[in-house]
CSV table of C-alpha atoms in Angstrom, one decimal:
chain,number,residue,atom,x,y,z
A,1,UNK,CA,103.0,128.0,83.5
A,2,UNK,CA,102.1,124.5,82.3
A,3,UNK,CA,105.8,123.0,83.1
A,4,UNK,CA,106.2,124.8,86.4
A,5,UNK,CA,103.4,123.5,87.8
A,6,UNK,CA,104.4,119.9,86.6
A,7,UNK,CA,107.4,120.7,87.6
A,8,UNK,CA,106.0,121.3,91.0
A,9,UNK,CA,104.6,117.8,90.8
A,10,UNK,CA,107.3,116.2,90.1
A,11,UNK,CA,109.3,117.5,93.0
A,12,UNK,CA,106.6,116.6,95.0
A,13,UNK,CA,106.4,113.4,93.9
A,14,UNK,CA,109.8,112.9,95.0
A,15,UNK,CA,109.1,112.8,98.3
A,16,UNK,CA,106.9,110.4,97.4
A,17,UNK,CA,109.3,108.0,95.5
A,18,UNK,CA,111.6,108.4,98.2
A,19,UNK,CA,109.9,108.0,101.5
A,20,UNK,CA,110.5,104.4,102.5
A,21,UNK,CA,114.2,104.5,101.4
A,22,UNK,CA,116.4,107.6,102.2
A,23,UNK,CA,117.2,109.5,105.6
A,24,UNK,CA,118.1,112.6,102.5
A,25,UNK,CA,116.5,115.5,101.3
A,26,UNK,CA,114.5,114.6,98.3
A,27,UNK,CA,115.7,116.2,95.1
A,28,UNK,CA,114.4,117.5,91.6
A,29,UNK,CA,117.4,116.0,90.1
A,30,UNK,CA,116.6,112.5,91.5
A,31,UNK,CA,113.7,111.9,89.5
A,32,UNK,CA,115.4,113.2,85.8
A,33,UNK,CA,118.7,111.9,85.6
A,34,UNK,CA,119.9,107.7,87.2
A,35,UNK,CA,121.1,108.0,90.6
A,36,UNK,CA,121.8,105.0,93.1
A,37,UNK,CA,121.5,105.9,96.9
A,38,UNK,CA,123.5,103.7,99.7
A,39,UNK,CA,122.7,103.6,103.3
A,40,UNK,CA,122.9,101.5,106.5
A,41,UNK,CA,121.7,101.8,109.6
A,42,UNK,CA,121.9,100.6,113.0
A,43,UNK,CA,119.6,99.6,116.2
A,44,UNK,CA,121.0,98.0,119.0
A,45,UNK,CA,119.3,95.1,120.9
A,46,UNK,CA,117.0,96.4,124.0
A,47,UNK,CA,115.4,94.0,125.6
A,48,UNK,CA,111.9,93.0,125.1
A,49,UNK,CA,108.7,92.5,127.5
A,50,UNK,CA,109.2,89.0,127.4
A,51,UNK,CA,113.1,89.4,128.4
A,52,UNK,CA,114.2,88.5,124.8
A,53,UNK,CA,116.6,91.1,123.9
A,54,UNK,CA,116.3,92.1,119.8
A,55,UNK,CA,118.3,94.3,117.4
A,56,UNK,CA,119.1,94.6,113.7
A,57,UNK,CA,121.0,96.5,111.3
A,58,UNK,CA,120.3,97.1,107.5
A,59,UNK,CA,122.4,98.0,104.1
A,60,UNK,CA,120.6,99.0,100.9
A,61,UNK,CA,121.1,100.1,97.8
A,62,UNK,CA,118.0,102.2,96.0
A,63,UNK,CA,118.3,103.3,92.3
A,64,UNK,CA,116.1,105.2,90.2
A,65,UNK,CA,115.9,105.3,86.4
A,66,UNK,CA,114.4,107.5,84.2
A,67,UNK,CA,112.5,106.1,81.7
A,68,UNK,CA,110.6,108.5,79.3
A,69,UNK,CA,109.7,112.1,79.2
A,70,UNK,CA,107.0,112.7,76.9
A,71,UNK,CA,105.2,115.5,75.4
A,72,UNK,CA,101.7,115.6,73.1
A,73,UNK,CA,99.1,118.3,72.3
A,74,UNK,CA,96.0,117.7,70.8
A,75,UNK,CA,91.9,118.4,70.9
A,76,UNK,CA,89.5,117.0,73.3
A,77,UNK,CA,86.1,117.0,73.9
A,78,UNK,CA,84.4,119.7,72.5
A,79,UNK,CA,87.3,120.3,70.4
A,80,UNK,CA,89.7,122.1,73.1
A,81,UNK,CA,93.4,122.2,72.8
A,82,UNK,CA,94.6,119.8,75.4
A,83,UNK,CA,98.2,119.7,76.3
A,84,UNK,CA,99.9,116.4,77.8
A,85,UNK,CA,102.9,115.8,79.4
A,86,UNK,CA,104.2,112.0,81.5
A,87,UNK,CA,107.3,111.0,82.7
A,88,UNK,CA,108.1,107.4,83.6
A,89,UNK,CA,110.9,106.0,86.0
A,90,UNK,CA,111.6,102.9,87.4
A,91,UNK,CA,113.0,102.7,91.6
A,92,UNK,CA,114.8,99.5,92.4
A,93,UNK,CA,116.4,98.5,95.5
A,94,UNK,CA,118.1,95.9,97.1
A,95,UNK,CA,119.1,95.6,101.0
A,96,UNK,CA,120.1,93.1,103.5
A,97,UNK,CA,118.9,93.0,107.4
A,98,UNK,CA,120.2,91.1,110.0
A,99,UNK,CA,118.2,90.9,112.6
A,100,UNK,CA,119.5,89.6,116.3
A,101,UNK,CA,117.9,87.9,118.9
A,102,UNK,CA,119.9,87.6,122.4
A,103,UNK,CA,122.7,88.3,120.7
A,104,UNK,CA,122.6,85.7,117.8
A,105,UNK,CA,122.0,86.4,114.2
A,106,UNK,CA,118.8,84.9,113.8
A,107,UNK,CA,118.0,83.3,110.6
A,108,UNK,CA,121.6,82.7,109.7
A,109,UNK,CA,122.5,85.2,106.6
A,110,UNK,CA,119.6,87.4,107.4
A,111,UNK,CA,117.3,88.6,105.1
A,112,UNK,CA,117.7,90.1,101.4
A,113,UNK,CA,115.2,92.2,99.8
A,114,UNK,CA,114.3,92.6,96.5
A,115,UNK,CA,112.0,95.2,94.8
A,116,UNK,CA,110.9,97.5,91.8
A,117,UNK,CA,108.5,100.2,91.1
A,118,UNK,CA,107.3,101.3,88.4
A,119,UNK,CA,106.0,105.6,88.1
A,120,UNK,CA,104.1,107.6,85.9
A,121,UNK,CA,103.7,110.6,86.6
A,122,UNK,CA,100.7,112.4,84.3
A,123,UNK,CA,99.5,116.3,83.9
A,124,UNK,CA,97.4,118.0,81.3
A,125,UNK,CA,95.7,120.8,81.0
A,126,UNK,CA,92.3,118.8,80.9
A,127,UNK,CA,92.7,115.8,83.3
A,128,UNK,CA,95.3,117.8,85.7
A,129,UNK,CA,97.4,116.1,87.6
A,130,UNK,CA,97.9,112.9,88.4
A,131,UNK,CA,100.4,110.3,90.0
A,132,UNK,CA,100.1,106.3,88.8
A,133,UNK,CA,102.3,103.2,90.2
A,134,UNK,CA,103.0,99.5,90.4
A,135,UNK,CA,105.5,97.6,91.9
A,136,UNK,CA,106.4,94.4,93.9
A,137,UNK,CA,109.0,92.3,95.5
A,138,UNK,CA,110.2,89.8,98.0
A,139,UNK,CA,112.0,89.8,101.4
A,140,UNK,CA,113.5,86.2,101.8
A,141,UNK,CA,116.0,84.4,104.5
A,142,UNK,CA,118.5,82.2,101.8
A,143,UNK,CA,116.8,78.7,102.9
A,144,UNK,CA,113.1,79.9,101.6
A,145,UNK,CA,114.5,82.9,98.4
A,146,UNK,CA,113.6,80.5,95.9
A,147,UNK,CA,110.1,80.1,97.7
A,148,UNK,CA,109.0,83.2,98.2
A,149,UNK,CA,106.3,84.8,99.8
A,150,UNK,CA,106.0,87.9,97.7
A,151,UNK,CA,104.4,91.6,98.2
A,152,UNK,CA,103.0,93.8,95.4
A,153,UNK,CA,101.3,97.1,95.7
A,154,UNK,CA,99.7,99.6,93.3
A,155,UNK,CA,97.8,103.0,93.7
A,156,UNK,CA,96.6,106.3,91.9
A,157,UNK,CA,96.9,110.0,93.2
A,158,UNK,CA,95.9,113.5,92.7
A,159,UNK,CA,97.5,116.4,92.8
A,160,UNK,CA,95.6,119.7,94.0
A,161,UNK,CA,98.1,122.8,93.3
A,162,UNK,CA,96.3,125.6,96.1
A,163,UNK,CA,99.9,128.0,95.6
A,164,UNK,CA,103.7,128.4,94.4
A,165,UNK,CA,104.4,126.8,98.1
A,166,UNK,CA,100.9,124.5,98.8
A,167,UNK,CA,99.9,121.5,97.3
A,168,UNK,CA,98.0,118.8,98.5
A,169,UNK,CA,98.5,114.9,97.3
A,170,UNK,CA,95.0,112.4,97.6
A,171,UNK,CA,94.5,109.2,96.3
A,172,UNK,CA,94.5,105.5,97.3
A,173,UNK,CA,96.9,102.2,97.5
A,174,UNK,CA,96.4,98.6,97.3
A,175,UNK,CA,98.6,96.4,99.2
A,176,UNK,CA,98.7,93.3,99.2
A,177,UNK,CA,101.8,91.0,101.5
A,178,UNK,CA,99.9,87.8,102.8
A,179,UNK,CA,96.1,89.7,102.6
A,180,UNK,CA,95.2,92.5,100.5
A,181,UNK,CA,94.7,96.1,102.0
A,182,UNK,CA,93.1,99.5,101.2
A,183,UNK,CA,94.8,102.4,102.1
A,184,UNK,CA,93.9,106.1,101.6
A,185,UNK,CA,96.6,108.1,101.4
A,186,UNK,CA,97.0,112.5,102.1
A,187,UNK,CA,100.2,114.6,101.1
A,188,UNK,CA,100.7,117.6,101.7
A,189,UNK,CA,104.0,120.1,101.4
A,190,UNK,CA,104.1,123.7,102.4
A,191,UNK,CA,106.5,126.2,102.2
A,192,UNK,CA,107.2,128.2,105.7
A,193,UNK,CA,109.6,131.3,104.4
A,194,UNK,CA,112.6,131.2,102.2
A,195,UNK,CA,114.0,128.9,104.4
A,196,UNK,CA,111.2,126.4,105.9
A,197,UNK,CA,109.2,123.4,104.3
A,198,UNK,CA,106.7,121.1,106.3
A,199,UNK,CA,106.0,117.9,104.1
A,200,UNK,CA,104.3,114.4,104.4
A,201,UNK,CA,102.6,111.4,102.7
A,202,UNK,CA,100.3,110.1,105.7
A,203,UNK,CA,100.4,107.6,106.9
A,204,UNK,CA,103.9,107.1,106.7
A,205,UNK,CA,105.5,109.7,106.4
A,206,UNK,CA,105.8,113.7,107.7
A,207,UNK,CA,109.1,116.1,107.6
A,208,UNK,CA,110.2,119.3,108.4
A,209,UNK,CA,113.0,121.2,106.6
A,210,UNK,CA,115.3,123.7,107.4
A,211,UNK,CA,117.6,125.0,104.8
A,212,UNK,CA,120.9,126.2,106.4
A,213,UNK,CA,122.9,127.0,103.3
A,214,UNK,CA,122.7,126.0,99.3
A,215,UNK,CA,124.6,122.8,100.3
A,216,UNK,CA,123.1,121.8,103.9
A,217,UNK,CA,119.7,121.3,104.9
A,218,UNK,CA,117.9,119.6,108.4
A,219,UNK,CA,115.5,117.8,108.7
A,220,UNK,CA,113.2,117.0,111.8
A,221,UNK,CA,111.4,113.5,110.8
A,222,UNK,CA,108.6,111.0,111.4
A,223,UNK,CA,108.9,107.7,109.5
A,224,UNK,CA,106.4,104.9,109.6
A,225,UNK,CA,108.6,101.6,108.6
A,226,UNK,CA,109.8,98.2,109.6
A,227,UNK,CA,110.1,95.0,107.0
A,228,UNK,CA,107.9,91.9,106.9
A,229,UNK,CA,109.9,88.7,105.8
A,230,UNK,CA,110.0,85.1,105.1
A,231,UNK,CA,111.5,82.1,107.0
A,232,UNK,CA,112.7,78.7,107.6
A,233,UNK,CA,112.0,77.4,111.1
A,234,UNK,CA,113.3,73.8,111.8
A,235,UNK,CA,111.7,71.0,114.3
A,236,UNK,CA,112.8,67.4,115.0
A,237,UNK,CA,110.4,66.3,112.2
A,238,UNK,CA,110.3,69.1,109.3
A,239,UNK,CA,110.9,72.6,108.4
A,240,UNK,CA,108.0,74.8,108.3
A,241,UNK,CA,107.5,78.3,106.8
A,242,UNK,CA,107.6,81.6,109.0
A,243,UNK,CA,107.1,85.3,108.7
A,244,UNK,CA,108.4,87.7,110.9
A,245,UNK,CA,107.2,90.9,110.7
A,246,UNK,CA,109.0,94.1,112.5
A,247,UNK,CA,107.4,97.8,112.9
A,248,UNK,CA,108.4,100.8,114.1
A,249,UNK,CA,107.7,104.6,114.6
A,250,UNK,CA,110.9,106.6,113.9
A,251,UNK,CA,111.7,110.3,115.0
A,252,UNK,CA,115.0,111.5,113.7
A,253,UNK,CA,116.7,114.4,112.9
A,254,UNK,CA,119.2,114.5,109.6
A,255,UNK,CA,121.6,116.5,108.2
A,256,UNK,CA,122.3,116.5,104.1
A,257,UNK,CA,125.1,117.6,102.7
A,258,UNK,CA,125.8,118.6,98.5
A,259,UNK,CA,129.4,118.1,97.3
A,260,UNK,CA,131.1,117.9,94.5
A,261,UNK,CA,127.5,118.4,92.0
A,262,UNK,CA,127.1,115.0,91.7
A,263,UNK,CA,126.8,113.8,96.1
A,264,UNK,CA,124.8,114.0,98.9
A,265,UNK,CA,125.8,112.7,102.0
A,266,UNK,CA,123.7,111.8,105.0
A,267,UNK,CA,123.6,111.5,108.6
A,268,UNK,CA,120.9,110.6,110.6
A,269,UNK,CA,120.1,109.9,114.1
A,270,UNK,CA,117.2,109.7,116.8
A,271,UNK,CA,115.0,106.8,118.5
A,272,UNK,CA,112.2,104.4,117.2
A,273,UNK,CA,109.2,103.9,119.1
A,274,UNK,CA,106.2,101.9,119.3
A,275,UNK,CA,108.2,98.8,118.3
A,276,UNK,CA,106.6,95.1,117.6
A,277,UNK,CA,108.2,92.1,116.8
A,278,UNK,CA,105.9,89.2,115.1
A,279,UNK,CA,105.7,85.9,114.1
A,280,UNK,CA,103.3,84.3,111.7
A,281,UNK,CA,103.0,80.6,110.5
A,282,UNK,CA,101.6,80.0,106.7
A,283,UNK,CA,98.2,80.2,108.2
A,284,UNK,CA,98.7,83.9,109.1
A,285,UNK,CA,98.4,83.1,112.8
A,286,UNK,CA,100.5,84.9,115.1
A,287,UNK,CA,102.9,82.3,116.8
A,288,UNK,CA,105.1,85.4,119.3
A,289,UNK,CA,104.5,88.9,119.5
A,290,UNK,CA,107.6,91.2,121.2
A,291,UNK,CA,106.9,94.6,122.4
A,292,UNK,CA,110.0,96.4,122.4
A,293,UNK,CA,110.9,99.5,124.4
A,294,UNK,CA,112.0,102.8,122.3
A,295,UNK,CA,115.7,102.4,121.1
A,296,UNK,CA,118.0,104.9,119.6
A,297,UNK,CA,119.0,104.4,116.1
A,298,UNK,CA,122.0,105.8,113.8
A,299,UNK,CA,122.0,105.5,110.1
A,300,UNK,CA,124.1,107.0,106.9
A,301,UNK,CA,123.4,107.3,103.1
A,302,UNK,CA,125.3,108.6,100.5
A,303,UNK,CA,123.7,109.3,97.1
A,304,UNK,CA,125.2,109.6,94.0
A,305,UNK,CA,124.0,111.1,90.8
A,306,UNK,CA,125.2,110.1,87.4
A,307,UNK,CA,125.9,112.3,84.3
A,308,UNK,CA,123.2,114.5,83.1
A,309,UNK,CA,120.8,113.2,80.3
A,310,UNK,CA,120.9,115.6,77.5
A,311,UNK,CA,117.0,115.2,77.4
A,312,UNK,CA,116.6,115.9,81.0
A,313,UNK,CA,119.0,118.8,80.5
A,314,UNK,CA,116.5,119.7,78.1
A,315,UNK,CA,113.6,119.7,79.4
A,316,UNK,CA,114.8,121.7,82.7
A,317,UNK,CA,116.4,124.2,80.7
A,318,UNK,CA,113.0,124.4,78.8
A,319,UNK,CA,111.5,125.2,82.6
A,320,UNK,CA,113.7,127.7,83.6
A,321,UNK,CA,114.2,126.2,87.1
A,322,UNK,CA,117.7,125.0,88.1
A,323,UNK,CA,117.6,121.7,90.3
């Protein structure tokens, strides 16, 4: 009972892990054995309330690593048996975005992100379960990468197991990218049926799957995202330091496909909304501010899993639940 229910942590956790990155259904698998995950997408330029017409496309590249899987058993206070299991992983990703602005690239080369994360994820039959992680990185155009403006973030969870098919995820995040922020933070995932799941980790994420067939599953999605990054802009007289910051509320609808045991392709589509374009000097004082009208978007991912880990192989047999 023990390793199901971290079992059930983990998976939901990988929602978690992967809510920022992939248009995909979240696996088990994703979070035991390496795996890289490629995707681009595309938004066309619409035109802005000041007449300024803006569009970008992105590429990335996301890879998580198993670290550790750890087991330990032991007495407590007042002498009860206490059973501990954490397993650590590591998320990196790169990615490019090239933003366009009346139909030019704009900086020149774009931006290039890059970023790590750090998880553990902790259960025991004393403290229960909990969720732990670090991370950082920076999103630079190629005059200012070697001056950076870097992000980092951090953040603890709890995990409150109320069935087989309900849990509920509550906890809180520091962020901090030019100021620091507090954010509380709910998930929540539900089975509906054999079939039906309703997830989320507000505020930025919520999802509804449908499970067609072993290999195909939809999902009906609502993504909070966008990208803050760093700038050159040139006068007559010097260069000075921008940030440009981009937001967006996304409603899609994607289809995931297994093949082969080892792939996952996806294809998503469907419109972003409540779009804002900003500008910031090294003062943190806004310099433009674009709203944007809603604009459809398409994007594609392919994920890739590598060879099982006779450890993790292990450790799910041990489980009895096939991912």
């Amino acid at each position: 009972m023990f390793l199901k229910r971290l079992l059930t942590l983990i998976c939901f956790v990988t929602i978690l892990s992967v809510v920022k990155n992939f248009a995909q259904t979240p696996s088990l698998s994703q979070l035991f054995y390496p795996n890289i995950t490629l995707r681009a997408e595309y938004t066309p330029e619409s035109v802005s309330n000041n007449g300024t017409k803006f569009g970008f496309n992105r590429t990335s590249a996301v890879g998580i690593i198993p670290l550790s899987t750890e087991f330990s058993a032991g007495f407590g206070f007042g002498k009860k048996l206490d059973i501990q299991a954490r397993h650590n992983l590591l998320i990196t990703n790169v990615s490019q975005i090239n933003p366009s602005f009346d139909g030019l690239e704009k900086p020149e080369g774009g931006y290039k992100t890059f970023g790590a994360t750090f998880i553990q994820i902790k259960a025991s039959l004393r403290e229960k379960f909990w969720l732990y992680g670090v991370g950082g990185g920076v999103t630079q155009s190629n005059e200012t990468f070697f001056n950076p403006q870097p992000y980092f973030y951090g953040g603890a969870a709890r995990l409150r197991i109320l069935g087989i098919r309900t849990q509920i995820l509550y906890g809180t995040a520091v962020i901090y990218n030019q100021k620091f922020r507090i954010i509380p933070i709910f998930g929540f995932t539900k089975g509906l049926g054999s079939d039906w799941k309703i997830s989320g980790i507000l505020p930025f994420r919520a999802s509804v799957s449908y499970k067609v067939s072993p290999w195909l599953h939809l999902d009906f999605n609502s993504v909070y995202d966008g990208y803050s990054a760093g700038f050159q802009e040139y006068t007559t007289t010097e260069k000075l330091i921008r940030r440009q910051n981009y937001q967006q509320v996304r409603f899609s609808l994607s289809a995931n496909a297994n093949f082969l045991n080892v792939f996952n392709l996806g294809l998503e589509g469907g419109l972003g909304t409540f779009r804002q374009v900003k500008t910031f000097n090294s003062a943190n004082e806004t310099l433009t501010n674009l709203s944007l009208p809603a604009a459809p978007y398409l994007g594609v991912s392919l994920r890739y899993i590598t060879s099982k880990s006779k450890l993790s192989s292990k450790f799910m047999k041990g489980t009895g639940i096939e991912i």
